[in-house]
PDB file of C-alpha atoms in Angstrom:
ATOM      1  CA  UNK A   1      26.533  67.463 105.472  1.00 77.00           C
ATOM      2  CA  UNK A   2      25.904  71.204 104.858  1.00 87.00           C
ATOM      3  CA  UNK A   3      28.710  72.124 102.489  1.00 91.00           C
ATOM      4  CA  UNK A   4      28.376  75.950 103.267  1.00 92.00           C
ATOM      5  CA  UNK A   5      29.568  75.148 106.766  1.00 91.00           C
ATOM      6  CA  UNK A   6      32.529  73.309 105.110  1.00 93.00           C
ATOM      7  CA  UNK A   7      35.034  76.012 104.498  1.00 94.00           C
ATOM      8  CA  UNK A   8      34.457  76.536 108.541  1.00 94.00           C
ATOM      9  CA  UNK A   9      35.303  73.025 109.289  1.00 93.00           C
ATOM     10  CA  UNK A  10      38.517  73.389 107.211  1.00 95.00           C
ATOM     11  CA  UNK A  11      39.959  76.687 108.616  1.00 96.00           C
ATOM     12  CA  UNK A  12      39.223  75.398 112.113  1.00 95.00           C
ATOM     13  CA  UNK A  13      41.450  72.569 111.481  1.00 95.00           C
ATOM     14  CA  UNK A  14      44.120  74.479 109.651  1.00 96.00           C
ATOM     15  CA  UNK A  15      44.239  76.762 112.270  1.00 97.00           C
ATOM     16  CA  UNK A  16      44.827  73.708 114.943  1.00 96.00           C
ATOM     17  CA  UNK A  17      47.713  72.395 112.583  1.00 96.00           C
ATOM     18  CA  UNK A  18      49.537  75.259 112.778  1.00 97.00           C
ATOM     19  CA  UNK A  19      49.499  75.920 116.253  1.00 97.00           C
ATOM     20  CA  UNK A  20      51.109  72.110 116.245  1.00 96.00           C
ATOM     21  CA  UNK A  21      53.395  73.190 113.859  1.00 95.00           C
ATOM     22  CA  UNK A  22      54.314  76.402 115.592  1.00 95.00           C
ATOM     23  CA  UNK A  23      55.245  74.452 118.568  1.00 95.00           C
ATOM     24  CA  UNK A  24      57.110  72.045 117.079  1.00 92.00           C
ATOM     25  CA  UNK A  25      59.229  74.971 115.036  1.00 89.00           C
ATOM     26  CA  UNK A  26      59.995  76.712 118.397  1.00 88.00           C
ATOM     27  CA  UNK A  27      60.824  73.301 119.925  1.00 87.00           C
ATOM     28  CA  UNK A  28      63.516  72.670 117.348  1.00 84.00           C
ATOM     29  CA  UNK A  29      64.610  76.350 116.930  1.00 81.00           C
ATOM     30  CA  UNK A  30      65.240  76.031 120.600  1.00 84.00           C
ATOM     31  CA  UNK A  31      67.258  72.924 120.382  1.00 83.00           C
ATOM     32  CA  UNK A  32      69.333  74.096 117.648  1.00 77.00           C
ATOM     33  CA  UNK A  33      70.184  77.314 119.447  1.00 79.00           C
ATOM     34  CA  UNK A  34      70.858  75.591 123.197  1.00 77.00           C
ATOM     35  CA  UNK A  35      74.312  75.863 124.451  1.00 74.00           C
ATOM     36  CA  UNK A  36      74.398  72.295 125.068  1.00 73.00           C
ATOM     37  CA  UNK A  37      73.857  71.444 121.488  1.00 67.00           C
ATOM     38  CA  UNK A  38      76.836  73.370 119.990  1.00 72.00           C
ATOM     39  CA  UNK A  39      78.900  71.041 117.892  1.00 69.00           C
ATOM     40  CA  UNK A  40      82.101  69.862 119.124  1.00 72.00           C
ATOM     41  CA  UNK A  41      83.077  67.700 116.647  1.00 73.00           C
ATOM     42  CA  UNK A  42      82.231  67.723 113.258  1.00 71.00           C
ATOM     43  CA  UNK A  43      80.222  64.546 113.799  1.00 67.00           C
ATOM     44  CA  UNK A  44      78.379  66.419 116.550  1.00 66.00           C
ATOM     45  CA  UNK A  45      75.004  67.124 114.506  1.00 76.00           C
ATOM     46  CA  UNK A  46      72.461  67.441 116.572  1.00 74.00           C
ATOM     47  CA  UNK A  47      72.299  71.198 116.643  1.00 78.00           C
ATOM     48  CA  UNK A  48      72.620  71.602 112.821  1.00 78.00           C
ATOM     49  CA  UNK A  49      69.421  68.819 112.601  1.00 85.00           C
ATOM     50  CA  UNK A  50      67.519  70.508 114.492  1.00 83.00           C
ATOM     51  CA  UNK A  51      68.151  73.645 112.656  1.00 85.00           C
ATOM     52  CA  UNK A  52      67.031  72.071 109.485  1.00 88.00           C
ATOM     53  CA  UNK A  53      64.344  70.817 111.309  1.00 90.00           C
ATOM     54  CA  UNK A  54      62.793  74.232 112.334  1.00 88.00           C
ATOM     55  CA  UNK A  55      63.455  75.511 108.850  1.00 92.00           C
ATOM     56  CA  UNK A  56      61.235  72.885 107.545  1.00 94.00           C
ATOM     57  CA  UNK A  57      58.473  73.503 110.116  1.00 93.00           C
ATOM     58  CA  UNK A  58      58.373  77.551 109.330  1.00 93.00           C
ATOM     59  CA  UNK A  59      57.735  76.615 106.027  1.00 95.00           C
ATOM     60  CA  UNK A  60      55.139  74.224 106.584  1.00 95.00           C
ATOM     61  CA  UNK A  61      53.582  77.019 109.190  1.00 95.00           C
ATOM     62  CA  UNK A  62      53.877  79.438 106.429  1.00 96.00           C
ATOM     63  CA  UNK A  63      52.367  77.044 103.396  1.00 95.00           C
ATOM     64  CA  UNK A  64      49.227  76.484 106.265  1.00 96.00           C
ATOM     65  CA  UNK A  65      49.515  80.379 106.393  1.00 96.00           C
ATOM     66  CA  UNK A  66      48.592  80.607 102.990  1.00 95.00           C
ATOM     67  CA  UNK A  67      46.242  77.898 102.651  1.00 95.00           C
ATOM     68  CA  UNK A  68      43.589  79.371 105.269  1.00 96.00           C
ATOM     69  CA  UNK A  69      44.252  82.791 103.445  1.00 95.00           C
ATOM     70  CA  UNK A  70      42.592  80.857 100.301  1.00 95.00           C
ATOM     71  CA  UNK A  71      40.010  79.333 102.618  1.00 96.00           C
ATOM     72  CA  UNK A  72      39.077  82.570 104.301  1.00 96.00           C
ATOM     73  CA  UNK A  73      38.400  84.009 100.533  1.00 96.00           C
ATOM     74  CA  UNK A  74      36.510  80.975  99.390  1.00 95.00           C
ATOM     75  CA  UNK A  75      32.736  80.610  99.269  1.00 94.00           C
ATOM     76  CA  UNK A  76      31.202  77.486  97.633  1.00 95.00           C
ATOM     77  CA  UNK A  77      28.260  78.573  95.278  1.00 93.00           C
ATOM     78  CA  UNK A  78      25.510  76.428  94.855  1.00 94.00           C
ATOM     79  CA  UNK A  79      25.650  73.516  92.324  1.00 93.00           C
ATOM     80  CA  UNK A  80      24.387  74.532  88.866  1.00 94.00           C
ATOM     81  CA  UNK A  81      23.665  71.480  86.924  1.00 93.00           C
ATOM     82  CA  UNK A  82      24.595  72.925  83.407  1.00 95.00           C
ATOM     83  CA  UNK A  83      28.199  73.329  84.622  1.00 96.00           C
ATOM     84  CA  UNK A  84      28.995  70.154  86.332  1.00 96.00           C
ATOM     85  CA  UNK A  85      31.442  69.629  89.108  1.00 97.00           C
ATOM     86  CA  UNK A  86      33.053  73.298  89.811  1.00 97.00           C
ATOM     87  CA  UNK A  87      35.407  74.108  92.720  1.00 96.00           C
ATOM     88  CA  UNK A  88      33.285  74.332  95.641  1.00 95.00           C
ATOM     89  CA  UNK A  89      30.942  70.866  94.969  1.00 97.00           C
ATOM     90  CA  UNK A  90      29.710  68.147  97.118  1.00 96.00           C
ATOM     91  CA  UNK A  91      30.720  65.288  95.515  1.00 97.00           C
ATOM     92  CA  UNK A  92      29.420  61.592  96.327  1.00 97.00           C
ATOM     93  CA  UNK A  93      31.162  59.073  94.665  1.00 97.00           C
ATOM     94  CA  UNK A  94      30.606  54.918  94.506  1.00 97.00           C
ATOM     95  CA  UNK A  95      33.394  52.190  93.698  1.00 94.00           C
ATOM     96  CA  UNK A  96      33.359  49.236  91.508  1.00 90.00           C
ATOM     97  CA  UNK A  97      32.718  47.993  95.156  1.00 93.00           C
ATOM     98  CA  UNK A  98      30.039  50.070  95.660  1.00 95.00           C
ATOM     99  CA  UNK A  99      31.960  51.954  98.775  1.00 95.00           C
ATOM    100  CA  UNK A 100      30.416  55.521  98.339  1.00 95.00           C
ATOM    101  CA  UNK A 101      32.715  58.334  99.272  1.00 95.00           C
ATOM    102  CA  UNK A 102      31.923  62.085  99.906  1.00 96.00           C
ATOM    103  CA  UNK A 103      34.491  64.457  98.502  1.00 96.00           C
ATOM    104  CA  UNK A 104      34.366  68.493  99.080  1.00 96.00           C
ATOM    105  CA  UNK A 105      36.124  69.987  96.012  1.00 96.00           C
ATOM    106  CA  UNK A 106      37.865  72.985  97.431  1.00 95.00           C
ATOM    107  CA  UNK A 107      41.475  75.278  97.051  1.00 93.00           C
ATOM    108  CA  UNK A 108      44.544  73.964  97.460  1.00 86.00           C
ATOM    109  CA  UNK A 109      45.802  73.562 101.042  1.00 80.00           C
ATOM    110  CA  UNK A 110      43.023  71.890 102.435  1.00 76.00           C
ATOM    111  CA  UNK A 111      43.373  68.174 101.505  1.00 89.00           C
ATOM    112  CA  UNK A 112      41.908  66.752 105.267  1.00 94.00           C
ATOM    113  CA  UNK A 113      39.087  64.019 106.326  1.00 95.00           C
ATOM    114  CA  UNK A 114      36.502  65.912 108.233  1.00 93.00           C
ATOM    115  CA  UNK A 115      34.020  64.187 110.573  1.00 87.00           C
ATOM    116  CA  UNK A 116      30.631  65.223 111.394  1.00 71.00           C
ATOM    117  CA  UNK A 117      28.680  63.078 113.213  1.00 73.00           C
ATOM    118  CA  UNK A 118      28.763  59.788 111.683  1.00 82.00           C
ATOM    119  CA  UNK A 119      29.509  61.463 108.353  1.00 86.00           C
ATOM    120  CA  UNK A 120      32.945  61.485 106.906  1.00 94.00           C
ATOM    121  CA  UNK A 121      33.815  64.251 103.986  1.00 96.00           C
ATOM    122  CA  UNK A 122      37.272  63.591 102.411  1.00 96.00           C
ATOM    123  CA  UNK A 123      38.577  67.353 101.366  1.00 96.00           C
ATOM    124  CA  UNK A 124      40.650  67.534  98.069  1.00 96.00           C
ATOM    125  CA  UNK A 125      41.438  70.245  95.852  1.00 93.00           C
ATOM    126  CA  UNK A 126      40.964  70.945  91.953  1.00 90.00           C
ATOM    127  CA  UNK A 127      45.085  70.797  91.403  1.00 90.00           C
ATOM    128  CA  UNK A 128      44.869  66.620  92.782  1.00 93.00           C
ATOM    129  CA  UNK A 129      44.345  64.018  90.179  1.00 93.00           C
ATOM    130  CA  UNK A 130      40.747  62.923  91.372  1.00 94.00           C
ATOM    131  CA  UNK A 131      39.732  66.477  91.703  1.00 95.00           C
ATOM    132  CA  UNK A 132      40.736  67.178  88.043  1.00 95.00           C
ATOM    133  CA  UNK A 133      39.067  63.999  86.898  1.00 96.00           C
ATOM    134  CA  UNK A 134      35.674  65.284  88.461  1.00 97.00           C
ATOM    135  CA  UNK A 135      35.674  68.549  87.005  1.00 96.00           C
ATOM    136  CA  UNK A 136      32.937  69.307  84.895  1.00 96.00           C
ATOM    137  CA  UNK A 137      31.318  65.895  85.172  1.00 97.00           C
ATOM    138  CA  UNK A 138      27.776  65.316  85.951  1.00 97.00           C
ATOM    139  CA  UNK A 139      25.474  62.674  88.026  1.00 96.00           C
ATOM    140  CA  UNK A 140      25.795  59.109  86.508  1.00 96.00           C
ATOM    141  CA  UNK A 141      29.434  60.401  84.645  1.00 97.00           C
ATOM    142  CA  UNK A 142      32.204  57.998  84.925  1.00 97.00           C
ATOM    143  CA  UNK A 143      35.451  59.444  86.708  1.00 97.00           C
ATOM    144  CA  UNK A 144      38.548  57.680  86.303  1.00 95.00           C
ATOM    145  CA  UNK A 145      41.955  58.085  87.582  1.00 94.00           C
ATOM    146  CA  UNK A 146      45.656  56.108  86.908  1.00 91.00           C
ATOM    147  CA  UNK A 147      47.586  55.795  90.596  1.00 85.00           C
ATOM    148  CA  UNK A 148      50.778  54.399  89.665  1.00 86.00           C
ATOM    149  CA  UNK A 149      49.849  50.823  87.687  1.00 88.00           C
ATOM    150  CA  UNK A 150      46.223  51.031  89.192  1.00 90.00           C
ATOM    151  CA  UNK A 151      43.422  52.670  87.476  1.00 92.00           C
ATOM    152  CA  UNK A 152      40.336  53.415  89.416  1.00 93.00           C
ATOM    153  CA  UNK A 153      37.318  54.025  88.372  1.00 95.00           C
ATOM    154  CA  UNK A 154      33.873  55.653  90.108  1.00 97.00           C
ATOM    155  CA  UNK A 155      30.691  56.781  89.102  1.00 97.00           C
ATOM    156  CA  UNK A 156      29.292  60.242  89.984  1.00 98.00           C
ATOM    157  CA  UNK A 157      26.057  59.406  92.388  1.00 97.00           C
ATOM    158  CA  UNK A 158      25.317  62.800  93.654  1.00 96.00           C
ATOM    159  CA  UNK A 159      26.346  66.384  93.433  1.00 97.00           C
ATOM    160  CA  UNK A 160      25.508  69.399  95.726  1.00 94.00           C
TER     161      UNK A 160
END
């Protein structure tokens, strides 16, 4: 997978989530605000859910807002082997089970799977654990990372 094209791939997805999201704040805004939802009781909540419910989706709109302003600004540079893993690599990863994983290292507000073909890219960014754990390691480096009581543990394969 071509990780230039990457960034494209994200902010094509980003921009489909929050068109979903969009739609789903007007849908509640308009159920909070219908006539037929005004409380008449005070156990009558539906109105006031549904309120709290398009808050919550015009700030998730507005974090995706934000996140493809970072992805329009980014540009992966090209691996340079005397600096490791940097914001921006290609990462392919292998398990104690040998399942290999690639991981795009990118900003923050683009954690997604992306599929290509019959190639899978998991997108993460510096600021979660396994993307801290890879920076500035190298082919063949150990990565390790403690999820609750688990600790896992890869080895760097390949870098791009």
């Amino acid at each position: 997978m071509d990780k230039f094209l990457l960034p494209q791939l994200v902010l094509e997805r980003l921009a489909e989530d929050l068109q979903q999201v969009e739609q789903a704040a007007r849908a509640a805004h308009e159920t909070a605000t219908h006539e037929e939802n005004i409380a008449e009781n005070k156990y009558d909540t539906l109105g006031l859910e549904a309120a709290y419910l398009a808050t919550g989706q015009a700030r998730r709109a507005e974090a995706i807002r934000q996140a493809m302003a970072h992805w329009r600004q980014f540009r992966p540079l090209p691996y340079d082997a005397s600096k490791g893993i940097q914001l921006g690599a290609l990462v392919c990863l292998v398990d104690s089970d040998n399942q290999q994983q690639q991981l795009f290292l990118g900003p923050a507000g683009g954690s997604m799977k992306l599929l290509s073909g019959d190639q899978s890219v998991q997108v993460i960014s510096c600021e979660a654990p396994l993307g801290l754990a890879m920076l500035g390691k190298f082919e063949g480096d150990e990565v390790s990372i403690q999820l609750a009581q688990n600790r896992q543990q890869f080895e760097v394969l390949r870098v791009d």
